[in-house]
Short mmCIF file of C-alpha atoms in Angstrom, two decimals:
data_model
loop_
_atom_site.label_atom_id
_atom_site.label_comp_id
_atom_site.label_asym_id
_atom_site.label_seq_id
_atom_site.Cartn_x
_atom_site.Cartn_y
_atom_site.Cartn_z
CA MET A 1 0.00 0.00 0.00
CA HIS A 2 1.24 3.50 -0.81
CA PRO A 3 2.11 5.75 2.13
CA PRO A 4 -1.03 7.64 3.24
CA GLY A 5 -1.28 11.04 1.60
CA LYS A 6 1.16 10.44 -1.21
CA TYR A 7 -1.28 9.19 -3.82
CA ALA A 8 -4.60 10.79 -2.80
CA HIS A 9 -5.81 12.27 -6.09
CA PHE A 10 -8.47 15.01 -6.17
CA ASP A 11 -9.16 18.24 -8.03
CA VAL A 12 -8.85 21.66 -6.43
CA ILE A 13 -11.88 23.80 -7.35
CA GLU A 14 -10.95 26.93 -5.37
CA GLU A 15 -8.40 27.81 -2.71
CA THR A 16 -8.09 30.91 -0.53
CA PRO A 17 -6.11 31.57 2.66
CA GLU A 18 -9.24 30.62 4.64
CA PHE A 19 -10.60 27.54 2.85
CA ILE A 20 -10.16 25.08 0.00
CA VAL A 21 -12.84 23.35 -2.07
CA VAL A 22 -11.95 20.07 -3.76
CA SER A 23 -13.74 17.49 -5.89
CA LYS A 24 -12.96 13.97 -4.76
CA PRO A 25 -13.29 10.79 -6.83
CA ALA A 26 -15.42 7.83 -5.80
CA HIS A 27 -13.83 5.26 -3.46
CA LEU A 28 -11.67 7.86 -1.68
CA LEU A 29 -12.35 7.93 2.07
CA ILE A 30 -12.68 11.33 3.72
CA HIS A 31 -10.98 10.43 7.03
CA PRO A 32 -8.66 7.62 8.17
CA THR A 33 -10.50 4.75 9.83
CA ARG A 34 -7.44 3.13 11.43
CA PRO A 35 -3.68 3.71 11.63
CA GLY A 36 -1.91 2.57 8.48
CA GLY A 37 -5.18 2.13 6.62
CA HIS A 38 -6.24 3.31 3.19
CA THR A 39 -5.09 6.62 1.78
CA THR A 40 -7.75 9.27 2.42
CA LEU A 41 -8.66 12.78 1.37
CA PHE A 42 -7.41 13.97 4.75
CA HIS A 43 -3.96 12.51 4.01
CA GLY A 44 -3.91 14.27 0.65
CA LEU A 45 -4.87 17.56 2.24
CA GLN A 46 -2.10 17.16 4.81
CA THR A 47 0.37 16.90 1.94
CA LEU A 48 -1.12 19.78 -0.05
CA LEU A 49 -1.48 22.11 2.93
CA GLY A 50 1.79 21.24 4.64
CA PHE A 51 2.97 24.86 4.77
CA GLU A 52 -0.28 26.10 6.32
CA LEU A 53 -0.29 23.30 8.89
CA ALA A 54 3.31 24.08 9.85
CA ASN A 55 2.28 27.68 10.48
CA GLY A 56 -0.75 27.17 12.70
CA GLY A 57 -3.37 26.21 10.15
CA GLN A 58 -5.75 23.29 10.38
CA ILE A 59 -7.88 20.97 8.28
CA SER A 60 -11.60 21.04 9.11
CA ILE A 61 -13.77 19.13 6.64
CA ILE A 62 -17.17 20.83 6.59
CA ASN A 63 -19.34 18.55 4.45
CA ARG A 64 -18.55 14.84 4.53
CA LEU A 65 -19.28 12.45 1.71
CA ASP A 66 -19.60 8.67 1.77
CA ARG A 67 -16.58 6.84 0.40
CA GLU A 68 -18.35 5.97 -2.86
CA THR A 69 -19.85 9.43 -3.40
CA SER A 70 -17.83 11.71 -5.68
CA GLY A 71 -17.77 15.49 -5.84
CA LEU A 72 -17.42 18.66 -3.80
CA VAL A 73 -15.91 18.84 -0.34
CA LEU A 74 -15.45 22.13 1.53
CA VAL A 75 -12.48 22.35 3.90
CA ALA A 76 -11.73 25.20 6.31
CA LYS A 77 -8.05 26.06 6.83
CA THR A 78 -8.48 28.17 10.00
CA SER A 79 -10.44 27.73 13.22
CA LYS A 80 -12.35 30.96 12.56
CA GLU A 81 -13.49 29.80 9.13
CA ALA A 82 -14.35 26.35 10.48
CA ARG A 83 -16.67 27.90 13.07
CA ARG A 84 -18.28 30.15 10.46
CA PHE A 85 -19.02 27.32 8.04
CA ALA A 86 -20.12 24.98 10.84
CA LYS A 87 -22.64 27.56 12.06
CA ALA A 88 -23.91 28.05 8.51
CA MET A 89 -24.41 24.28 8.18
CA MET A 90 -26.27 24.09 11.51
CA ARG A 91 -28.54 26.97 10.49
CA ARG A 92 -29.15 25.36 7.08
CA GLU A 93 -27.62 28.37 5.37
CA MET A 94 -25.68 26.22 2.93
CA SER A 95 -27.31 24.63 -0.12
CA LYS A 96 -26.14 21.32 -1.56
CA GLY A 97 -26.94 19.85 -4.94
CA TYR A 98 -26.33 16.28 -6.07
CA GLN A 99 -26.80 14.19 -9.19
CA ALA A 100 -27.82 10.53 -9.16
CA ILE A 101 -28.47 7.77 -11.69
CA VAL A 102 -31.41 5.56 -10.72
CA PHE A 103 -33.22 2.43 -11.79
CA GLY A 104 -36.57 3.25 -13.45
CA TRP A 105 -38.34 6.33 -14.76
CA PRO A 106 -39.94 8.65 -12.18
CA GLU A 107 -43.42 9.60 -13.37
CA GLN A 108 -43.12 13.26 -12.37
CA ASP A 109 -40.46 15.62 -13.68
CA ARG A 110 -40.22 17.22 -10.24
CA PHE A 111 -41.14 15.62 -6.93
CA THR A 112 -40.36 15.95 -3.23
CA VAL A 113 -39.92 13.17 -0.70
CA ASP A 114 -40.79 14.11 2.88
CA GLY A 115 -39.91 11.08 4.97
CA PRO A 116 -38.44 10.95 8.48
CA ILE A 117 -35.35 8.75 8.72
CA LEU A 118 -33.84 6.61 11.46
CA ARG A 119 -31.50 3.64 11.74
CA GLU A 120 -33.39 0.56 10.55
CA GLY A 121 -31.94 -1.61 13.31
CA ASP A 122 -33.76 0.55 15.88
CA VAL A 123 -37.16 -0.66 14.66
CA ARG A 124 -36.54 -4.09 13.09
CA ASP A 125 -33.88 -6.72 12.64
CA CYS A 126 -31.32 -5.55 10.10
CA PRO A 127 -27.98 -7.22 9.29
CA VAL A 128 -26.44 -3.93 8.10
CA TYR A 129 -25.79 -1.70 11.10
CA VAL A 130 -25.55 1.59 9.20
CA LYS A 131 -28.69 1.07 7.10
CA GLN A 132 -31.30 3.81 7.51
CA CYS A 133 -35.01 3.73 6.66
CA VAL A 134 -38.06 5.95 6.42
CA HIS A 135 -40.09 5.60 9.61
CA ASP A 136 -42.61 7.77 11.46
CA ASP A 137 -40.37 7.81 14.55
CA GLY A 138 -37.39 9.15 12.62
CA LYS A 139 -36.02 12.68 12.34
CA PRO A 140 -37.82 14.89 9.80
CA CYS A 141 -36.12 15.29 6.45
CA SER A 142 -37.02 16.40 2.95
CA THR A 143 -35.41 16.06 -0.48
CA GLU A 144 -36.38 17.65 -3.79
CA PHE A 145 -35.76 15.77 -7.04
CA GLU A 146 -35.83 16.82 -10.67
CA VAL A 147 -35.46 14.54 -13.68
CA ILE A 148 -32.59 15.69 -15.91
CA GLU A 149 -33.02 12.85 -18.39
CA ARG A 150 -34.87 9.57 -18.81
CA PHE A 151 -33.13 7.12 -21.11
CA THR A 152 -33.31 3.54 -22.32
CA SER A 153 -30.32 1.22 -22.15
CA PRO A 154 -29.60 -1.00 -25.17
CA GLU A 155 -30.41 -4.02 -22.98
CA PRO A 156 -32.01 -4.67 -19.56
CA MET A 157 -29.73 -4.71 -16.52
CA GLY A 158 -30.09 -5.53 -12.85
CA VAL A 159 -31.92 -8.37 -11.13
CA GLY A 160 -35.41 -9.23 -9.90
CA ASP A 161 -37.82 -6.31 -9.63
CA PHE A 162 -35.00 -3.97 -10.62
CA ARG A 163 -34.13 -5.63 -13.91
CA THR A 164 -34.93 -2.92 -16.43
CA ASP A 165 -33.73 -1.02 -19.47
CA ARG A 166 -35.15 2.22 -18.05
CA PHE A 167 -32.88 4.56 -16.14
CA ALA A 168 -32.90 8.24 -15.18
CA LEU A 169 -30.43 10.96 -14.23
CA LEU A 170 -31.75 13.13 -11.41
CA ALA A 171 -30.83 16.40 -9.73
CA CYS A 172 -31.24 16.08 -5.96
CA LYS A 173 -31.53 18.84 -3.38
CA PRO A 174 -31.61 17.75 0.28
CA HIS A 175 -33.10 20.26 2.72
CA THR A 176 -31.76 18.36 5.72
CA GLY A 177 -28.57 16.43 6.29
CA ARG A 178 -29.54 12.98 7.53
CA MET A 179 -27.28 9.99 7.03
CA HIS A 180 -27.72 8.46 3.53
CA GLN A 181 -30.73 10.76 3.03
CA ILE A 182 -30.82 10.87 -0.78
CA ARG A 183 -30.16 7.14 -1.09
CA VAL A 184 -32.87 6.28 1.45
CA HIS A 185 -35.49 8.58 -0.07
CA LEU A 186 -34.93 7.32 -3.62
CA ALA A 187 -35.11 3.69 -2.51
CA HIS A 188 -38.24 4.48 -0.50
CA VAL A 189 -40.12 5.72 -3.58
CA GLY A 190 -38.94 2.83 -5.75
CA TYR A 191 -36.05 4.40 -7.68
CA PRO A 192 -32.86 3.19 -5.97
CA ILE A 193 -29.51 4.51 -7.11
CA ILE A 194 -27.61 2.13 -9.37
CA GLY A 195 -24.63 0.54 -7.67
CA ASP A 196 -26.08 1.05 -4.18
CA LYS A 197 -25.05 -2.00 -2.18
CA ILE A 198 -27.25 -1.17 0.82
CA TYR A 199 -30.39 0.42 -0.65
CA GLY A 200 -30.39 -1.26 -4.06
CA PRO A 201 -31.94 -4.63 -4.97
CA SER A 202 -30.99 -6.28 -1.65
CA GLU A 203 -28.98 -5.44 1.45
CA GLN A 204 -27.54 -8.95 1.14
CA LEU A 205 -25.45 -7.63 -1.74
CA TYR A 206 -23.63 -5.38 0.72
CA LEU A 207 -22.87 -8.35 2.97
CA GLU A 208 -21.71 -10.33 -0.04
CA PHE A 209 -19.43 -7.47 -1.08
CA ILE A 210 -17.88 -7.32 2.40
CA GLU A 211 -17.23 -11.06 2.22
CA THR A 212 -16.00 -11.45 -1.37
CA GLY A 213 -15.16 -8.01 -2.74
CA TRP A 214 -16.41 -6.98 -6.18
CA THR A 215 -17.42 -9.93 -8.37
CA PRO A 216 -19.06 -10.47 -11.79
CA GLN A 217 -22.26 -11.50 -9.99
CA LEU A 218 -22.35 -8.20 -8.08
CA GLN A 219 -21.72 -6.38 -11.36
CA ARG A 220 -24.80 -8.07 -12.87
CA SER A 221 -26.92 -7.19 -9.85
CA LEU A 222 -25.77 -3.65 -9.12
CA VAL A 223 -24.74 -2.51 -12.64
CA LEU A 224 -21.97 -0.21 -11.31
CA ASP A 225 -19.18 -0.76 -8.78
CA ARG A 226 -20.21 2.25 -6.68
CA HIS A 227 -23.42 4.08 -5.95
CA ALA A 228 -23.98 6.66 -8.68
CA LEU A 229 -24.22 9.75 -6.48
CA HIS A 230 -22.22 12.94 -7.10
CA SER A 231 -21.93 16.14 -5.06
CA ALA A 232 -22.38 18.66 -7.88
CA SER A 233 -22.93 22.04 -6.21
CA LEU A 234 -22.40 23.78 -2.91
CA SER A 235 -23.23 27.36 -1.98
CA CYS A 236 -23.64 29.69 0.99
CA ASP A 237 -26.85 31.66 1.34
CA ASP A 238 -24.84 34.86 1.85
CA GLY A 239 -24.26 34.84 -1.91
CA ASN A 240 -20.49 35.13 -1.54
CA HIS A 241 -19.58 31.50 -2.13
CA SER A 242 -20.80 29.07 -4.78
CA TRP A 243 -19.03 26.07 -6.30
CA THR A 244 -19.82 23.41 -8.88
CA ALA A 245 -18.13 20.19 -10.00
CA PRO A 246 -18.86 18.42 -13.30
CA LEU A 247 -20.36 14.96 -13.08
CA ALA A 248 -17.64 12.40 -12.32
CA THR A 249 -15.96 10.85 -15.35
CA ASP A 250 -17.00 7.28 -14.50
CA LEU A 251 -20.66 8.32 -14.35
CA CYS A 252 -20.40 10.28 -17.61
CA ASP A 253 -18.85 7.24 -19.27
CA TRP A 254 -21.61 4.98 -17.92
CA LEU A 255 -24.31 7.32 -19.23
CA ARG A 256 -22.77 7.44 -22.70
CA MET A 257 -22.42 3.66 -22.83
CA HIS A 258 -26.04 3.10 -21.87
CA GLY A 259 -27.98 5.38 -24.17
CA ALA A 260 -28.13 8.72 -22.37
CA ALA A 261 -27.85 11.96 -24.32
CA PHE A 262 -26.52 13.81 -21.25
CA ARG A 263 -23.37 15.87 -21.60
CA PRO A 264 -21.64 17.71 -18.73
CA GLY A 265 -22.80 21.31 -18.49
CA HIS A 266 -26.43 20.49 -19.34
CA GLU A 267 -27.55 19.34 -15.91
CA GLY A 268 -30.75 21.34 -15.55
CA ALA A 269 -31.88 22.92 -12.30
#
């Protein structure tokens, strides 16, 4: 394994003395999970910001993404800026926009899912500890969705009820920040994100992946080796800060290979 930090690849979107915004690829962890573990975004930032850290700076990651989610991450470089952004997040004064590729064609061009979320294991037996679900006892949360494109793949993919040749690219705007919120809400209304090992066709696929790693059988079931979710935009309500990141290359390639007309820069609202 490469030394942590040396080979953490990501794109810098904007950098100032107070903060840096980067776009991370899928499969790159945000934080280390154990000593000597996988290279993470944090390691890469330590390398990039070595001068600042040696002169009293810090690394405070403001918005965290799942390992498989690609896209924008905001990082404060000073304690003052970290507090400012953290307060803005708590007050819901920061807007986030995502893009997702899903199984099926949503009937409406625009729709909102209002569904409280909690950990599924709190209300029923669940073999995946981190899995969340929509439940009346959960914390309130809401997500807006807009269809960017519906398209038909040259041949059906997936398994069981999710075997289909119909797919859609969506713009997603969460109004709250619950764990796995977009993934849970899309699965709840019957349009799970392709590649989602927990909320896709079966949670057993996640357990299989943990046991065996990625296999041809998982490829047939999940269609993609990561959940197709991308952090595409981030902005502060004060109007002074706004950032965007083009859809990740692997997702663009998948769309082109499977019949979509989508091209980066034509994302819609």
